[in-house]
Short mmCIF file of C-alpha atoms in Angstrom, two decimals:
data_model
loop_
_atom_site.label_atom_id
_atom_site.label_comp_id
_atom_site.label_asym_id
_atom_site.label_seq_id
_atom_site.Cartn_x
_atom_site.Cartn_y
_atom_site.Cartn_z
CA MET F 27 -92.38 -2.76 73.39
CA GLU F 28 -91.50 -0.52 70.41
CA GLU F 29 -87.78 0.18 69.98
CA LYS F 30 -87.15 3.91 69.74
CA ARG F 31 -84.85 4.94 66.90
CA LYS F 32 -82.09 7.36 67.94
CA ILE F 33 -80.93 9.67 65.17
CA PRO F 34 -77.49 11.33 65.54
CA VAL F 35 -77.84 15.10 65.05
CA MET F 36 -75.75 18.25 65.17
CA VAL F 37 -77.13 20.84 67.58
CA ASN F 38 -76.49 24.58 67.23
CA LEU F 39 -77.75 26.55 70.23
CA ALA F 40 -77.57 30.32 70.63
CA SER F 41 -78.96 32.10 73.67
CA LEU F 42 -79.08 35.67 74.81
CA VAL F 43 -79.67 36.59 78.44
CA SER F 44 -80.68 40.18 79.25
CA TYR F 45 -80.37 41.47 82.82
CA GLU F 46 -81.66 44.84 83.99
CA GLY F 47 -78.91 47.43 83.87
CA THR F 48 -76.19 45.23 82.34
CA ALA F 49 -75.01 44.21 78.86
CA ASP F 50 -76.60 41.19 77.24
CA ASP F 51 -74.85 37.87 77.84
CA PRO F 52 -74.66 35.74 74.64
CA LEU F 53 -73.88 32.01 74.59
CA GLN F 54 -73.15 29.76 71.61
CA LEU F 55 -72.94 25.96 71.72
CA VAL F 56 -72.41 23.51 68.86
CA THR F 57 -72.48 19.84 69.85
CA MET F 58 -73.61 16.37 68.84
CA GLY F 59 -76.90 15.04 70.13
CA ARG F 60 -79.49 12.31 69.69
CA LEU F 61 -83.02 12.78 68.38
CA THR F 62 -85.62 10.16 69.27
CA PRO F 63 -89.05 10.38 67.61
CA TRP F 64 -91.94 8.99 69.63
CA LYS F 65 -95.64 9.51 68.91
CA ASP F 66 -96.27 13.30 68.71
CA THR F 67 -93.03 14.20 70.51
CA LEU F 68 -89.38 14.44 69.56
CA GLN F 69 -86.81 13.93 72.31
CA LEU F 70 -83.52 15.74 71.77
CA GLN F 71 -80.60 14.95 74.09
CA TYR F 72 -77.17 16.59 74.24
CA LEU F 73 -74.43 17.49 76.72
CA GLU F 74 -73.88 21.06 77.86
CA SER F 75 -70.80 22.15 79.78
CA MET F 76 -70.17 25.27 81.79
CA THR F 77 -67.17 26.54 83.69
CA ASP F 78 -67.67 27.44 87.36
CA GLU F 79 -66.57 31.08 87.62
CA VAL F 80 -65.23 30.59 91.15
CA THR F 81 -63.37 27.26 90.90
CA GLY F 82 -62.70 27.10 87.14
CA GLU F 83 -64.07 23.56 87.18
CA VAL F 84 -65.96 22.35 84.08
CA GLN F 85 -69.35 20.87 84.91
CA GLU F 86 -71.40 18.87 82.42
CA SER F 87 -75.16 18.61 82.34
CA GLU F 88 -77.21 16.29 80.19
CA ILE F 89 -80.03 18.22 78.55
CA GLN F 90 -83.20 16.48 77.42
CA LEU F 91 -85.71 18.47 75.40
CA LEU F 92 -89.18 17.09 74.77
CA LEU F 93 -90.36 18.94 71.68
CA LYS F 94 -93.95 19.36 70.53
CA LYS F 95 -95.47 21.85 68.10
CA ASP F 96 -96.50 24.34 70.82
CA GLN F 97 -94.65 23.13 73.92
CA VAL F 98 -91.07 22.43 75.01
CA THR F 99 -90.06 20.67 78.22
CA MET F 100 -86.41 20.93 79.24
CA ASN F 101 -84.87 18.55 81.78
CA ARG F 102 -81.36 19.34 83.02
CA MET F 103 -79.56 16.47 84.76
CA GLY F 104 -76.24 16.64 86.60
CA ASP F 105 -74.92 18.70 89.53
CA TYR F 106 -77.37 21.45 88.57
CA GLN F 107 -80.86 20.05 87.91
CA ASN F 108 -84.20 21.45 86.92
CA THR F 109 -87.22 20.98 84.71
CA MET F 110 -88.75 23.87 82.79
CA LEU F 111 -91.96 23.87 80.77
CA PHE F 112 -92.35 26.39 77.95
CA LYS F 113 -95.82 27.11 76.59
CA ARG F 114 -96.85 30.50 75.13
CA ASN F 115 -98.15 32.96 77.77
CA LYS F 116 -97.90 30.35 80.56
CA ARG F 117 -95.96 30.58 83.82
CA TYR F 118 -94.31 27.44 85.19
CA GLU F 119 -92.89 27.24 88.73
CA THR F 120 -90.11 24.82 89.51
CA VAL F 121 -87.00 24.34 91.66
CA TYR F 122 -83.38 24.71 90.57
CA ARG F 123 -81.32 22.07 92.41
CA THR F 124 -77.65 22.94 92.95
CA PRO F 125 -74.89 21.39 95.08
CA PHE F 126 -75.51 24.33 97.46
CA GLY F 127 -79.27 23.86 97.85
CA GLU F 128 -82.56 24.41 96.08
CA ILE F 129 -83.68 27.73 94.59
CA PRO F 130 -87.33 28.38 93.71
CA MET F 131 -87.67 29.63 90.16
CA ALA F 132 -90.31 30.32 87.52
CA VAL F 133 -90.38 30.74 83.75
CA HIS F 134 -92.97 32.82 81.92
CA THR F 135 -92.94 32.01 78.20
CA ARG F 136 -93.54 35.04 75.97
CA ASP F 137 -92.92 33.38 72.59
CA ILE F 138 -92.40 29.85 71.30
CA ARG F 139 -91.92 28.70 67.71
CA CYS F 140 -91.14 25.12 66.72
CA GLU F 141 -90.48 23.70 63.25
CA LEU F 142 -89.92 20.04 63.99
CA GLY F 143 -88.81 17.23 61.71
CA GLN F 144 -86.86 13.99 61.98
CA LYS F 145 -84.09 15.28 59.67
CA ALA F 146 -83.94 18.90 60.81
CA GLY F 147 -85.73 21.39 63.02
CA LYS F 148 -85.70 24.76 64.74
CA VAL F 149 -86.90 25.93 68.15
CA TYR F 150 -87.17 29.54 69.33
CA LEU F 151 -88.07 30.50 72.92
CA LYS F 152 -88.37 33.89 74.59
CA TYR F 153 -89.09 33.81 78.31
CA GLU F 154 -88.69 35.68 81.57
CA LEU F 155 -86.92 33.97 84.43
CA SER F 156 -87.64 34.65 88.11
CA MET F 157 -85.48 33.37 90.96
CA GLN F 158 -86.78 33.30 94.54
CA GLY F 159 -89.84 35.31 93.47
CA ALA F 160 -87.91 38.20 91.85
CA TYR F 161 -87.32 38.97 88.17
CA ALA F 162 -83.90 37.67 87.13
CA SER F 163 -83.63 37.97 83.34
CA THR F 164 -85.23 37.86 79.92
CA ASN F 165 -83.92 35.00 77.81
CA GLU F 166 -83.99 34.18 74.11
CA LEU F 167 -82.97 30.74 72.90
CA SER F 168 -82.59 29.65 69.28
CA LEU F 169 -81.81 26.00 68.63
CA GLU F 170 -81.32 24.23 65.33
CA TYR F 171 -80.66 20.54 64.78
CA TRP F 172 -79.99 18.48 61.69
CA ALA F 173 -79.40 14.78 61.12
CA GLN F 174 -75.90 13.49 60.42
CA GLN F 175 -75.76 11.30 57.31
#
């Protein structure tokens, strides 16, 4: 079996969440990750942490992005789990698994742009998120990665 080469990369992620009737909610994350090229796909893995607003506890999730020219699949693993598929003008239904139960959700991708390379790359996503059948937010995500020498 072919050994997959893991390339250490820096990841710079910026997201903007827009809710109806409230101010936009920006998020910035800079972290180390691993890029694994395989056939026509690049797998990008990194850790994301968030603070629980009620308990103040920091929870980590491992994020795995499967990157193709016109499609991104995101797998979130940890206490909060889900899989989301992003493909222009497509709707994908899934389940958000939390310690408190499962929540039906859907993503409708409005825009996707990927410039992918083994030394550097960029991903841009704009999508609408629905939770339990109702509109929740419009999200924009910009991610850049570059290899560490």
